[in-house]
mmCIF file of C-alpha atoms and ligand atoms in Angstrom:
data_model
loop_
_atom_site.group_PDB
_atom_site.id
_atom_site.type_symbol
_atom_site.label_atom_id
_atom_site.label_comp_id
_atom_site.label_asym_id
_atom_site.label_seq_id
_atom_site.Cartn_x
_atom_site.Cartn_y
_atom_site.Cartn_z
ATOM 1 C CA SER A 5 114.709 99.332 50.942
ATOM 2 C CA SER A 6 117.846 98.381 52.856
ATOM 3 C CA VAL A 7 118.176 101.907 54.230
ATOM 4 C CA SER A 8 114.771 101.856 55.907
ATOM 5 C CA SER A 9 115.208 98.305 57.187
ATOM 6 C CA ASP A 10 118.593 99.281 58.694
ATOM 7 C CA LYS A 11 116.924 102.171 60.418
ATOM 8 C CA ALA A 12 114.119 99.920 61.619
ATOM 9 C CA THR A 13 116.535 97.486 63.275
ATOM 10 C CA GLN A 14 118.233 100.355 65.113
ATOM 11 C CA GLU A 15 114.968 101.669 66.482
ATOM 12 C CA THR A 16 113.773 100.522 69.871
ATOM 13 C CA PRO A 17 110.682 98.342 69.373
ATOM 14 C CA SER A 18 107.554 100.176 70.560
ATOM 15 C CA TYR A 19 106.293 97.660 73.077
ATOM 16 C CA ALA A 20 108.361 96.806 76.165
ATOM 17 C CA CYS A 21 107.525 93.120 75.646
ATOM 18 C CA GLN A 22 109.536 93.260 72.399
ATOM 19 C CA ARG A 23 112.749 94.280 74.152
ATOM 20 C CA ARG A 24 115.055 92.716 76.716
ATOM 21 C CA THR A 25 114.922 94.893 79.835
ATOM 22 C CA PRO A 26 117.591 93.894 82.368
ATOM 23 C CA LEU A 27 117.376 94.571 86.097
ATOM 24 C CA HIS A 28 120.572 96.611 86.129
ATOM 25 C CA HIS A 29 121.034 99.315 83.541
ATOM 26 C CA HIS A 30 123.152 102.383 82.788
ATOM 27 C CA ASN A 31 120.891 105.354 83.489
ATOM 28 C CA LYS A 32 119.727 104.957 87.076
ATOM 29 C CA GLU A 33 119.600 108.645 88.029
ATOM 30 C CA ILE A 34 117.409 109.608 85.085
ATOM 31 C CA VAL A 35 115.213 106.507 85.336
ATOM 32 C CA ASP A 36 114.626 107.123 89.054
ATOM 33 C CA ALA A 37 113.679 110.732 88.335
ATOM 34 C CA LEU A 38 111.220 109.765 85.589
ATOM 35 C CA GLN A 39 109.691 107.117 87.846
ATOM 36 C CA ILE A 40 109.118 109.680 90.602
ATOM 37 C CA LEU A 41 107.250 111.851 88.088
ATOM 38 C CA ALA A 42 105.295 108.796 86.906
ATOM 39 C CA LEU A 43 104.262 107.926 90.463
ATOM 40 C CA SER A 44 103.342 111.533 91.150
ATOM 41 C CA ALA A 45 101.226 111.625 87.981
ATOM 42 C CA SER A 46 99.365 108.494 89.056
ATOM 43 C CA PHE A 47 98.841 110.043 92.513
ATOM 44 C CA GLN A 48 97.178 112.944 90.694
ATOM 45 C CA GLY A 49 94.981 110.560 88.729
ATOM 46 C CA SER A 50 96.711 111.203 85.430
ATOM 47 C CA GLU A 51 97.050 107.825 83.760
ATOM 48 C CA ALA A 52 98.322 109.377 80.529
ATOM 49 C CA ARG A 53 101.201 111.204 82.214
ATOM 50 C CA TYR A 54 101.956 108.111 84.307
ATOM 51 C CA LEU A 55 102.280 106.093 81.095
ATOM 52 C CA GLY A 56 104.341 108.757 79.338
ATOM 53 C CA PHE A 57 107.001 108.908 82.088
ATOM 54 C CA THR A 58 106.904 105.133 82.629
ATOM 55 C CA ARG A 59 107.476 104.457 78.914
ATOM 56 C CA ALA A 60 110.365 106.907 78.776
ATOM 57 C CA ALA A 61 111.959 105.315 81.861
ATOM 58 C CA SER A 62 111.411 101.865 80.395
ATOM 59 C CA VAL A 63 113.171 102.768 77.128
ATOM 60 C CA LEU A 64 116.164 104.124 79.068
ATOM 61 C CA LYS A 65 116.429 100.866 81.037
ATOM 62 C CA CYS A 66 117.239 99.123 77.739
ATOM 63 C CA LEU A 67 119.957 101.553 76.624
ATOM 64 C CA PRO A 68 123.326 99.756 76.540
ATOM 65 C CA PHE A 69 125.240 102.914 77.531
ATOM 66 C CA THR A 70 125.032 105.898 79.888
ATOM 67 C CA LEU A 71 123.530 109.020 78.359
ATOM 68 C CA GLN A 72 126.095 111.823 78.250
ATOM 69 C CA SER A 73 124.530 114.618 76.251
ATOM 70 C CA ALA A 74 121.126 116.015 75.391
ATOM 71 C CA GLU A 75 121.970 115.345 71.748
ATOM 72 C CA GLU A 76 121.706 111.554 72.311
ATOM 73 C CA VAL A 77 118.117 111.856 73.548
ATOM 74 C CA LYS A 78 116.518 113.199 70.396
ATOM 75 C CA ASP A 79 116.105 109.875 68.564
ATOM 76 C CA LEU A 80 114.936 107.826 71.555
ATOM 77 C CA GLN A 81 111.390 106.477 71.466
ATOM 78 C CA PHE A 82 108.954 107.943 74.010
ATOM 79 C CA CYS A 83 111.640 110.350 75.254
ATOM 80 C CA GLY A 84 110.263 113.541 73.772
ATOM 81 C CA GLY A 85 108.197 116.327 75.288
ATOM 82 C CA HIS A 86 108.115 116.565 79.047
ATOM 83 C CA SER A 87 110.383 113.531 79.568
ATOM 84 C CA LYS A 88 112.970 115.071 77.275
ATOM 85 C CA THR A 89 113.187 118.292 79.288
ATOM 86 C CA VAL A 90 113.601 116.235 82.478
ATOM 87 C CA ILE A 91 116.360 114.097 80.934
ATOM 88 C CA GLN A 92 118.177 117.113 79.552
ATOM 89 C CA GLU A 93 117.994 119.008 82.823
ATOM 90 C CA ILE A 94 119.526 116.063 84.701
ATOM 91 C CA LEU A 95 122.247 115.673 82.105
ATOM 92 C CA GLU A 96 123.102 119.370 82.355
ATOM 93 C CA ASP A 97 122.508 120.146 86.050
ATOM 94 C CA ARG A 98 122.527 116.650 87.643
ATOM 95 C CA VAL A 99 119.147 117.416 89.243
ATOM 96 C CA CYS A 100 115.737 118.308 87.869
ATOM 97 C CA ARG A 101 113.956 121.076 89.751
ATOM 98 C CA GLU A 102 110.526 119.610 89.041
ATOM 99 C CA VAL A 103 111.527 116.232 90.474
ATOM 100 C CA GLU A 104 112.912 117.873 93.625
ATOM 101 C CA MET A 105 109.692 119.882 94.023
ATOM 102 C CA VAL A 106 107.520 116.804 93.574
ATOM 103 C CA LYS A 107 109.564 114.774 96.069
ATOM 104 C CA ASN A 108 109.134 117.504 98.685
ATOM 105 C CA SER A 109 105.466 118.212 98.021
ATOM 106 C CA GLU A 110 102.919 117.500 100.714
ATOM 107 C CA HIS A 111 100.631 115.636 98.307
ATOM 108 C CA TYR A 112 103.350 113.258 97.072
ATOM 109 C CA GLN A 113 104.648 112.546 100.566
ATOM 110 C CA SER A 114 101.299 111.895 102.211
ATOM 111 C CA MET A 115 100.051 109.881 99.232
ATOM 112 C CA LYS A 116 103.108 107.659 99.649
ATOM 113 C CA VAL A 117 102.281 107.116 103.310
ATOM 114 C CA GLY A 118 98.619 106.390 102.530
ATOM 115 C CA PHE A 119 99.657 104.090 99.726
ATOM 116 C CA LYS A 120 101.948 102.057 101.982
ATOM 117 C CA VAL A 121 99.283 101.667 104.653
ATOM 118 C CA LEU A 122 97.029 100.127 102.034
ATOM 119 C CA THR A 123 98.799 96.815 102.005
ATOM 120 C CA GLY A 124 98.518 96.536 98.288
ATOM 121 C CA ILE A 125 95.279 95.093 97.038
ATOM 122 C CA PHE A 126 95.713 95.756 93.374
ATOM 123 C CA GLY A 127 94.278 98.990 92.027
ATOM 124 C CA VAL A 128 92.496 100.319 95.082
ATOM 125 C CA GLY A 129 95.411 102.196 96.639
ATOM 126 C CA ILE A 130 95.424 105.535 94.895
ATOM 127 C CA ARG A 131 91.732 106.345 95.231
ATOM 128 C CA THR A 132 91.709 105.723 98.969
ATOM 129 C CA ALA A 133 95.032 107.466 99.646
ATOM 130 C CA ASP A 134 93.736 110.497 97.743
ATOM 131 C CA LYS A 135 90.474 110.510 99.690
ATOM 132 C CA TRP A 136 92.482 110.493 102.923
ATOM 133 C CA TYR A 137 94.522 113.418 101.622
ATOM 134 C CA ARG A 138 91.389 115.363 100.710
ATOM 135 C CA ASP A 139 90.044 114.638 104.202
ATOM 136 C CA GLY A 140 93.113 116.421 105.581
ATOM 137 C CA ILE A 141 95.100 113.344 106.580
ATOM 138 C CA ARG A 142 98.803 114.093 106.243
ATOM 139 C CA SER A 143 100.592 111.639 108.511
ATOM 140 C CA LEU A 144 100.456 108.307 110.294
ATOM 141 C CA SER A 145 99.235 109.972 113.483
ATOM 142 C CA ASP A 146 96.341 111.544 111.527
ATOM 143 C CA LEU A 147 95.493 108.044 110.283
ATOM 144 C CA ASN A 148 95.673 106.688 113.826
ATOM 145 C CA GLU A 149 92.985 109.183 114.808
ATOM 146 C CA ILE A 150 90.496 107.787 112.297
ATOM 147 C CA GLU A 151 91.468 104.192 113.098
ATOM 148 C CA GLY A 152 87.877 103.291 113.859
ATOM 149 C CA LYS A 153 86.901 104.055 110.273
ATOM 150 C CA LEU A 154 89.607 101.915 108.662
ATOM 151 C CA THR A 155 89.010 98.480 107.182
ATOM 152 C CA GLY A 156 90.740 95.471 108.699
ATOM 153 C CA GLU A 157 93.325 95.500 105.958
ATOM 154 C CA GLN A 158 94.061 99.192 106.428
ATOM 155 C CA LYS A 159 94.337 98.756 110.211
ATOM 156 C CA ALA A 160 96.846 95.958 109.657
ATOM 157 C CA GLY A 161 98.809 98.124 107.235
ATOM 158 C CA LEU A 162 98.906 100.941 109.788
ATOM 159 C CA LEU A 163 99.825 98.656 112.673
ATOM 160 C CA HIS A 164 102.746 97.103 110.786
ATOM 161 C CA TYR A 165 103.701 100.241 108.855
ATOM 162 C CA THR A 166 107.332 100.358 110.044
ATOM 163 C CA ASP A 167 108.053 96.773 108.993
ATOM 164 C CA LEU A 168 106.135 96.979 105.708
ATOM 165 C CA GLN A 169 108.089 100.071 104.728
ATOM 166 C CA GLN A 170 111.334 98.096 104.962
ATOM 167 C CA PRO A 171 112.132 96.150 101.802
ATOM 168 C CA VAL A 172 111.860 92.363 101.981
ATOM 169 C CA THR A 173 115.278 90.806 101.371
ATOM 170 C CA ARG A 174 115.881 87.704 99.277
ATOM 171 C CA ASP A 175 116.896 85.826 102.409
ATOM 172 C CA GLU A 176 113.580 86.750 104.043
ATOM 173 C CA ALA A 177 111.711 85.763 100.869
ATOM 174 C CA GLU A 178 113.353 82.338 100.974
ATOM 175 C CA ARG A 179 112.368 81.872 104.612
ATOM 176 C CA VAL A 180 108.771 82.827 103.727
ATOM 177 C CA GLU A 181 108.980 80.225 100.958
ATOM 178 C CA GLN A 182 109.929 77.523 103.480
ATOM 179 C CA LEU A 183 106.978 78.501 105.685
ATOM 180 C CA VAL A 184 104.536 78.524 102.763
ATOM 181 C CA LYS A 185 105.803 75.244 101.313
ATOM 182 C CA GLY A 186 105.736 73.554 104.703
ATOM 183 C CA ALA A 187 102.118 74.557 105.260
ATOM 184 C CA LEU A 188 100.925 73.558 101.788
ATOM 185 C CA GLN A 189 102.885 70.280 101.726
ATOM 186 C CA SER A 190 101.423 69.190 105.051
ATOM 187 C CA PHE A 191 98.126 68.850 103.151
ATOM 188 C CA VAL A 192 99.343 67.981 99.625
ATOM 189 C CA PRO A 193 102.940 66.655 99.700
ATOM 190 C CA ASP A 194 103.614 67.120 95.974
ATOM 191 C CA VAL A 195 102.018 70.555 95.580
ATOM 192 C CA GLN A 196 104.016 72.884 93.277
ATOM 193 C CA VAL A 197 104.976 76.249 94.762
ATOM 194 C CA THR A 198 106.826 78.880 92.698
ATOM 195 C CA MET A 199 108.079 82.280 93.846
ATOM 196 C CA THR A 200 106.944 84.825 91.262
ATOM 197 C CA GLY A 201 106.988 88.664 91.179
ATOM 198 C CA GLY A 202 110.181 90.686 91.420
ATOM 199 C CA PHE A 203 112.260 87.935 93.051
ATOM 200 C CA ARG A 204 111.689 85.675 90.041
ATOM 201 C CA ARG A 205 112.984 88.533 87.854
ATOM 202 C CA GLY A 206 116.206 88.535 89.861
ATOM 203 C CA LYS A 207 115.528 91.430 92.237
ATOM 204 C CA GLN A 208 117.380 91.213 95.544
ATOM 205 C CA GLU A 209 114.550 92.929 97.444
ATOM 206 C CA GLY A 210 110.875 93.657 97.042
ATOM 207 C CA HIS A 211 107.799 95.133 98.675
ATOM 208 C CA ASP A 212 106.281 91.672 99.155
ATOM 209 C CA VAL A 213 106.780 87.993 98.281
ATOM 210 C CA ASP A 214 104.560 86.454 95.592
ATOM 211 C CA PHE A 215 103.820 82.739 95.163
ATOM 212 C CA LEU A 216 101.955 80.694 92.606
ATOM 213 C CA ILE A 217 100.515 77.343 93.674
ATOM 214 C CA THR A 218 99.382 74.528 91.391
ATOM 215 C CA HIS A 219 98.988 70.749 91.065
ATOM 216 C CA PRO A 220 98.351 68.458 88.045
ATOM 217 C CA ASN A 221 95.313 67.086 89.829
ATOM 218 C CA GLU A 222 92.991 70.060 90.150
ATOM 219 C CA GLU A 223 90.987 68.301 92.888
ATOM 220 C CA ALA A 224 94.046 68.510 95.129
ATOM 221 C CA LEU A 225 93.776 72.321 95.023
ATOM 222 C CA ASN A 226 90.206 72.417 96.354
ATOM 223 C CA GLY A 227 90.221 74.193 99.710
ATOM 224 C CA LEU A 228 94.025 73.905 99.940
ATOM 225 C CA LEU A 229 94.750 77.628 100.274
ATOM 226 C CA ARG A 230 92.229 78.141 103.072
ATOM 227 C CA LYS A 231 93.501 75.075 104.958
ATOM 228 C CA ALA A 232 97.158 76.070 104.641
ATOM 229 C CA VAL A 233 96.488 79.674 105.684
ATOM 230 C CA ALA A 234 94.398 78.513 108.669
ATOM 231 C CA TRP A 235 97.266 76.185 109.663
ATOM 232 C CA LEU A 236 99.822 79.013 109.452
ATOM 233 C CA ASP A 237 97.430 81.261 111.379
ATOM 234 C CA SER A 238 97.119 78.673 114.157
ATOM 235 C CA LYS A 239 100.941 78.670 114.453
ATOM 236 C CA GLY A 240 100.973 82.466 114.862
ATOM 237 C CA SER A 241 102.578 83.084 111.462
ATOM 238 C CA ILE A 242 99.793 85.263 110.064
ATOM 239 C CA LEU A 243 99.113 88.828 111.207
ATOM 240 C CA TYR A 244 96.442 89.589 108.607
ATOM 241 C CA HIS A 245 94.930 87.799 105.650
ATOM 242 C CA HIS A 246 92.187 88.236 103.141
ATOM 243 C CA ILE A 247 91.255 85.444 100.726
ATOM 244 C CA LYS A 248 89.557 86.294 97.462
ATOM 245 C CA GLY A 249 87.779 83.224 96.106
ATOM 246 C CA ARG A 250 88.096 82.028 92.550
ATOM 247 C CA SER A 251 85.608 83.869 90.357
ATOM 248 C CA HIS A 252 84.046 81.496 87.864
ATOM 249 C CA ASN A 253 81.933 84.060 86.091
ATOM 250 C CA PHE A 254 84.570 86.461 84.784
ATOM 251 C CA ALA A 255 84.569 86.929 81.013
ATOM 252 C CA ARG A 256 87.530 85.190 79.398
ATOM 253 C CA SER A 257 88.056 88.144 77.093
ATOM 254 C CA SER A 258 88.240 90.732 79.844
ATOM 255 C CA THR A 259 91.416 91.878 81.529
ATOM 256 C CA MET A 260 90.116 90.885 84.960
ATOM 257 C CA ASP A 261 91.849 87.961 86.618
ATOM 258 C CA GLY A 262 89.926 85.645 88.864
ATOM 259 C CA HIS A 263 92.304 83.202 90.546
ATOM 260 C CA GLU A 264 91.869 82.335 94.200
ATOM 261 C CA THR A 265 94.264 84.724 95.964
ATOM 262 C CA CYS A 266 95.369 85.339 99.542
ATOM 263 C CA TYR A 267 96.724 88.802 100.399
ATOM 264 C CA ALA A 268 98.505 88.356 103.713
ATOM 265 C CA ILE A 269 100.861 89.882 106.235
ATOM 266 C CA PHE A 270 103.117 87.205 107.714
ATOM 267 C CA ALA A 271 104.945 87.340 111.031
ATOM 268 C CA LEU A 272 108.252 86.025 109.733
ATOM 269 C CA PRO A 273 110.478 84.678 112.541
ATOM 270 C CA ASN A 274 113.963 86.195 112.567
ATOM 271 C CA ALA A 275 116.788 84.109 111.158
ATOM 272 C CA CYS A 276 118.529 82.051 113.837
ATOM 273 C CA PRO A 277 121.414 84.233 115.058
ATOM 274 C CA GLU A 278 124.967 82.903 115.092
ATOM 275 C CA LYS A 279 125.628 81.657 118.620
ATOM 276 C CA SER A 280 128.109 84.038 120.199
ATOM 277 C CA PRO A 281 130.617 82.350 122.541
ATOM 278 C CA ASP A 282 129.420 84.163 125.664
ATOM 279 C CA ALA A 283 125.704 83.810 124.954
ATOM 280 C CA GLY A 284 123.886 83.086 128.187
ATOM 281 C CA THR A 285 126.390 84.817 130.417
ATOM 282 C CA ILE A 286 124.669 88.195 129.947
ATOM 283 C CA GLN A 287 122.089 89.031 132.614
ATOM 284 C CA PRO A 288 118.690 89.859 131.123
ATOM 285 C CA ASP A 289 117.620 93.480 131.641
ATOM 286 C CA LEU A 290 114.188 93.116 133.209
ATOM 287 C CA ASP A 291 113.255 96.756 132.535
ATOM 288 C CA LYS A 292 113.354 96.288 128.775
ATOM 289 C CA SER A 293 110.510 94.713 126.854
ATOM 290 C CA PRO A 294 111.690 91.552 125.118
ATOM 291 C CA PRO A 295 113.032 92.153 121.606
ATOM 292 C CA ARG A 296 110.556 91.250 118.920
ATOM 293 C CA ASN A 297 111.664 88.080 117.154
ATOM 294 C CA TRP A 298 109.656 88.490 113.958
ATOM 295 C CA LYS A 299 109.137 90.917 111.073
ATOM 296 C CA ALA A 300 105.859 91.730 109.298
ATOM 297 C CA VAL A 301 106.128 90.798 105.607
ATOM 298 C CA ARG A 302 103.510 91.194 102.852
ATOM 299 C CA VAL A 303 102.819 87.921 101.013
ATOM 300 C CA ASP A 304 100.581 87.160 98.022
ATOM 301 C CA LEU A 305 99.509 83.546 97.446
ATOM 302 C CA VAL A 306 97.781 82.658 94.180
ATOM 303 C CA VAL A 307 96.259 79.306 93.215
ATOM 304 C CA ALA A 308 96.051 78.431 89.519
ATOM 305 C CA PRO A 309 94.634 75.267 87.971
ATOM 306 C CA TYR A 310 97.324 73.321 86.108
ATOM 307 C CA SER A 311 95.824 74.141 82.703
ATOM 308 C CA GLU A 312 96.222 77.878 83.387
ATOM 309 C CA TYR A 313 99.527 77.652 85.243
ATOM 310 C CA SER A 314 101.796 79.043 82.498
ATOM 311 C CA TYR A 315 99.505 82.015 81.919
ATOM 312 C CA ALA A 316 99.336 82.688 85.664
ATOM 313 C CA LEU A 317 103.138 82.377 85.931
ATOM 314 C CA LEU A 318 103.626 84.858 83.103
ATOM 315 C CA GLY A 319 100.987 87.173 84.595
ATOM 316 C CA TRP A 320 102.402 87.164 88.133
ATOM 317 C CA THR A 321 106.086 87.478 87.241
ATOM 318 C CA GLY A 322 105.721 91.114 86.097
ATOM 319 C CA SER A 323 106.995 93.714 85.981
ATOM 320 C CA LYS A 324 103.740 95.619 86.169
ATOM 321 C CA HIS A 325 104.739 97.711 83.155
ATOM 322 C CA PHE A 326 105.876 94.611 81.263
ATOM 323 C CA GLU A 327 102.474 92.969 81.883
ATOM 324 C CA ARG A 328 100.628 96.068 80.763
ATOM 325 C CA GLU A 329 102.673 96.250 77.583
ATOM 326 C CA LEU A 330 102.266 92.544 76.875
ATOM 327 C CA ARG A 331 98.480 92.829 77.106
ATOM 328 C CA ARG A 332 98.470 95.999 75.010
ATOM 329 C CA PHE A 333 100.650 94.327 72.355
ATOM 330 C CA SER A 334 98.389 91.248 72.314
ATOM 331 C CA LEU A 335 95.280 93.318 71.806
ATOM 332 C CA GLN A 336 96.557 95.984 69.432
ATOM 333 C CA VAL A 337 98.957 93.998 67.283
ATOM 334 C CA LYS A 338 97.625 90.423 67.509
ATOM 335 C CA LYS A 339 93.918 91.068 68.221
ATOM 336 C CA MET A 340 94.216 88.635 71.096
ATOM 337 C CA SER A 341 93.119 89.061 74.676
ATOM 338 C CA LEU A 342 95.691 87.946 77.259
ATOM 339 C CA ASN A 343 95.225 87.556 81.008
ATOM 340 C CA SER A 344 96.473 85.269 83.797
ATOM 341 C CA HIS A 345 94.062 82.523 82.680
ATOM 342 C CA GLY A 346 94.738 82.280 78.975
ATOM 343 C CA LEU A 347 94.938 83.821 75.538
ATOM 344 C CA PHE A 348 91.863 84.376 73.379
ATOM 345 C CA ASP A 349 92.002 85.117 69.652
ATOM 346 C CA ILE A 350 89.258 87.681 69.119
ATOM 347 C CA GLU A 351 89.006 87.189 65.341
ATOM 348 C CA LYS A 352 89.326 83.386 65.265
ATOM 349 C CA LYS A 353 87.309 83.116 68.475
ATOM 350 C CA CYS A 354 89.554 80.455 69.981
ATOM 351 C CA HIS A 355 91.741 79.920 73.049
ATOM 352 C CA TYR A 356 95.412 78.952 72.871
ATOM 353 C CA PRO A 357 96.409 76.417 75.515
ATOM 354 C CA ALA A 358 100.031 76.588 76.687
ATOM 355 C CA THR A 359 102.202 74.388 78.870
ATOM 356 C CA SER A 360 105.108 76.819 79.200
ATOM 357 C CA GLU A 361 105.834 80.547 79.075
ATOM 358 C CA GLU A 362 107.873 79.921 75.908
ATOM 359 C CA GLU A 363 104.721 78.664 74.180
ATOM 360 C CA ILE A 364 102.815 81.815 75.116
ATOM 361 C CA PHE A 365 105.509 84.063 73.644
ATOM 362 C CA ALA A 366 105.400 81.864 70.513
ATOM 363 C CA HIS A 367 101.586 82.198 70.252
ATOM 364 C CA LEU A 368 102.117 85.972 70.323
ATOM 365 C CA GLY A 369 104.915 85.877 67.761
ATOM 366 C CA LEU A 370 107.327 87.347 70.315
ATOM 367 C CA LEU A 371 110.942 86.531 71.011
ATOM 368 C CA TYR A 372 111.096 84.625 74.329
ATOM 369 C CA LEU A 373 112.225 86.775 77.249
ATOM 370 C CA THR A 374 113.480 85.142 80.445
ATOM 371 C CA PRO A 375 112.052 86.520 83.715
ATOM 372 C CA SER A 376 115.210 88.592 84.302
ATOM 373 C CA GLU A 377 114.659 90.280 80.917
ATOM 374 C CA ARG A 378 111.157 91.427 81.910
ATOM 375 C CA ASN A 379 112.214 94.275 84.218
ATOM 376 C CA ALA A 380 110.493 96.886 82.055
HETATM 377 P P1 GTP B 425 107.821 94.158 94.261
HETATM 378 O O1 GTP B 425 106.839 93.302 94.976
HETATM 379 O O2 GTP B 425 107.677 95.595 94.610
HETATM 380 O O3 GTP B 425 109.219 93.689 94.405
HETATM 381 O O4 GTP B 425 107.537 94.082 92.696
HETATM 382 P P2 GTP B 425 106.667 93.004 91.934
HETATM 383 O O5 GTP B 425 107.022 93.096 90.507
HETATM 384 O O6 GTP B 425 106.766 91.671 92.597
HETATM 385 O O7 GTP B 425 105.210 93.610 92.102
HETATM 386 P P3 GTP B 425 103.861 92.977 92.682
HETATM 387 O O8 GTP B 425 104.103 92.066 93.815
HETATM 388 O O9 GTP B 425 102.953 94.134 92.930
HETATM 389 O O10 GTP B 425 103.234 92.195 91.468
HETATM 390 C C1 GTP B 425 103.827 91.104 90.827
HETATM 391 C C2 GTP B 425 103.107 90.835 89.554
HETATM 392 O O11 GTP B 425 101.795 90.381 89.792
HETATM 393 C C3 GTP B 425 102.965 92.084 88.684
HETATM 394 O O12 GTP B 425 103.232 91.720 87.354
HETATM 395 C C4 GTP B 425 101.533 92.486 88.759
HETATM 396 O O13 GTP B 425 101.079 92.931 87.517
HETATM 397 C C5 GTP B 425 100.858 91.195 89.134
HETATM 398 N N1 GTP B 425 99.779 91.430 90.085
HETATM 399 C C6 GTP B 425 99.858 92.053 91.275
HETATM 400 N N2 GTP B 425 98.668 92.065 91.883
HETATM 401 C C7 GTP B 425 97.814 91.436 91.073
HETATM 402 C C8 GTP B 425 96.428 91.090 91.152
HETATM 403 O O14 GTP B 425 95.723 91.398 92.106
HETATM 404 N N3 GTP B 425 95.925 90.378 90.108
HETATM 405 C C9 GTP B 425 96.705 89.996 89.059
HETATM 406 N N4 GTP B 425 96.184 89.271 88.111
HETATM 407 N N5 GTP B 425 97.986 90.310 88.957
HETATM 408 C C10 GTP B 425 98.539 91.020 89.942
HETATM 409 MN MN1 MN B 426 106.017 91.367 94.539
HETATM 410 MN MN1 MN B 427 102.434 91.147 95.042
#
């Protein structure tokens, strides 16, 4: 009937990949609060509560107006139960007591520290940060005391903690891009390098800089990442790196991705300062150690064969929640398995090649969303 179809069009679609989620929205205070509870839930190992708060926050990011009253919350998807009480408390009191308690709790605060020291290899952060907490580690100095037991990556994260805690600006991301392109192009002049992740979605800062590397001739990609990283390393631009080789034996239907990936910490040289008129007239202070002229920046480099490039681009542009929802939609609604390599139709038992992100959305029967509309 027309009544039910009217109602259907007013409802928020269930999956975040069916909605346009802009970077800037109208309910920042509430969204931030829900995201703190989501992070805290994941720190406690509760995936279900993490998803509940994340979905509520994600729905609010799409609202075209600022919530004013508790009354407006009752028809919103995924905004019932616990999320609803949080939203209502913020609307009425401006703060939510639970959120304030979580923010100040020892577990949340030390998990955040532990999490940051782990420089971000996907998925392994929470388990290790929680183990450190259970071992009584509460601060950076506690971590320093067990330094001998840390992996190389964790040591690097600890050593460069102060820098890695600072957000990476767009200007810094662009200077990393020049470094990365220069290194790759010195081996393959027409290699294609694309900045992905949050910066591609329009964010002005991020926790790292993500790049996707490809070339129409797949031979040109053989050994390229290792050579370029070794070259950058020899110039002193790399503080830490770990290369994960391409895995050829992953199942196409699984959600595991197997592209060759480099997780790195770069020493990014500072931007050239504007020359001040009296530069050079100041006497150097010999008692002071020279100012550091670089900043540690987390960088992810991913190599995808040309045939998988569009899937890898879609998979590495995020957001994390958008990607999760896209894969869930594919599986539950379309009976298709999506990852950064391709799309597999489980019932028809076939793969769908794609040469653009638009084609992938079309294969899934979804309205195309530009990267800046994927900030779910
Ligand atoms: P910030 O870096 O915090 O600004 O946000 P971001 O959206 O760029 O996050 P991040 O760099 O963590 O990840 C970018 C995208 O790559 C997200 O969609 C993730 O889902 C995806 N991603 C991150 N790590 C991995 C990984 O190890 N494997 C795969 N396949 N995807 C990953
Ligand atoms: Mn990123
Ligand atoms: Mn990343």
